[in-house]
């Protein structure tokens, strides 16, 4: 008899804790997975639940002016700004959601998206076919060219892509610039997590050149002394920038595309870019 009771108690305890764990899981994933849900459906659910479901978590690698970067605001607080941040804000606004930005390494972004820890990746992301297999990609919201950045005195020396053969090239790990640098014969790649680290390597002469997104290259050249963009033009097939959404989350993908369409129609993205460039110069 005694034995039966204790077995029953254990069973009860186990099922209670399992239930609790289930409930917790639901709440946790609900915060992000529902961010793209219809706002209309929240009317019927409990108030705490609808508040939680109205959070949009966006992942980005904030080393990338004017797309996303850190500044100190007037009161000395660290802040992430940039035109990707403005776009994120507009998407959140259209969804009726509160925006949360998660700053992380560029190489982690797609995994975080796949696991549902972020709802969107907005990070100057190029539409690489391999990425489209892993996550869903929005329509293109902006286009830019690629650039080769060198020390000012080397500007003429590295005026063509051929001049980079056998040279030491700095690129961001996991970026399409890494793919581009691999195409250069005998190039020795230095792969780093942050663009600012690549710039430091360039300044100290440890790499000869860096391949960087045009607008980012311009921002660094404008704000760091002694650098220049050369006439060399790296080319890529993965042109333009897109937003990453978890595979199969069609509803959120459609909402993202609707916001992007609105921003493009009203010419807002160009305005965001201009504003971001001004902020980057003040920093
Ligand atoms: N456009 C390049 C790519 O998608 C680089 C993007 C890097 N973004 C960043 N926020 N650091 O691979």
XYZ file of N, CA and C in Angstrom, residues 16 87 119 179 183 194 258 270-271 274 276 282:
36
model
N 2.831 16.955 -12.979
C 2.639 18.374 -12.681
C 3.823 19.185 -13.213
N 14.337 50.860 -40.155
C 13.444 49.919 -40.858
C 12.804 48.960 -39.848
N 13.254 37.080 -34.201
C 12.175 36.967 -35.190
C 12.643 37.360 -36.583
N 33.506 35.439 -49.419
C 33.391 34.690 -50.682
C 34.141 35.413 -51.808
N 37.851 34.400 -54.125
C 37.971 34.344 -55.584
C 39.276 34.969 -56.082
N 34.401 41.647 -36.562
C 33.890 43.018 -36.651
C 34.634 43.841 -37.690
N 5.358 44.073 -46.874
C 4.377 45.169 -46.961
C 4.978 46.456 -46.401
N 15.848 56.024 -48.346
C 16.923 56.974 -48.672
C 17.087 58.016 -47.570
N 15.967 58.443 -47.020
C 16.046 59.415 -45.914
C 16.707 58.807 -44.688
N 20.449 58.648 -45.213
C 21.071 59.969 -45.049
C 21.207 60.330 -43.571
N 21.323 58.275 -41.082
C 22.299 57.374 -40.451
C 23.726 57.822 -40.744
N 28.843 62.132 -36.591
C 28.871 62.813 -35.294
C 29.527 61.985 -34.212
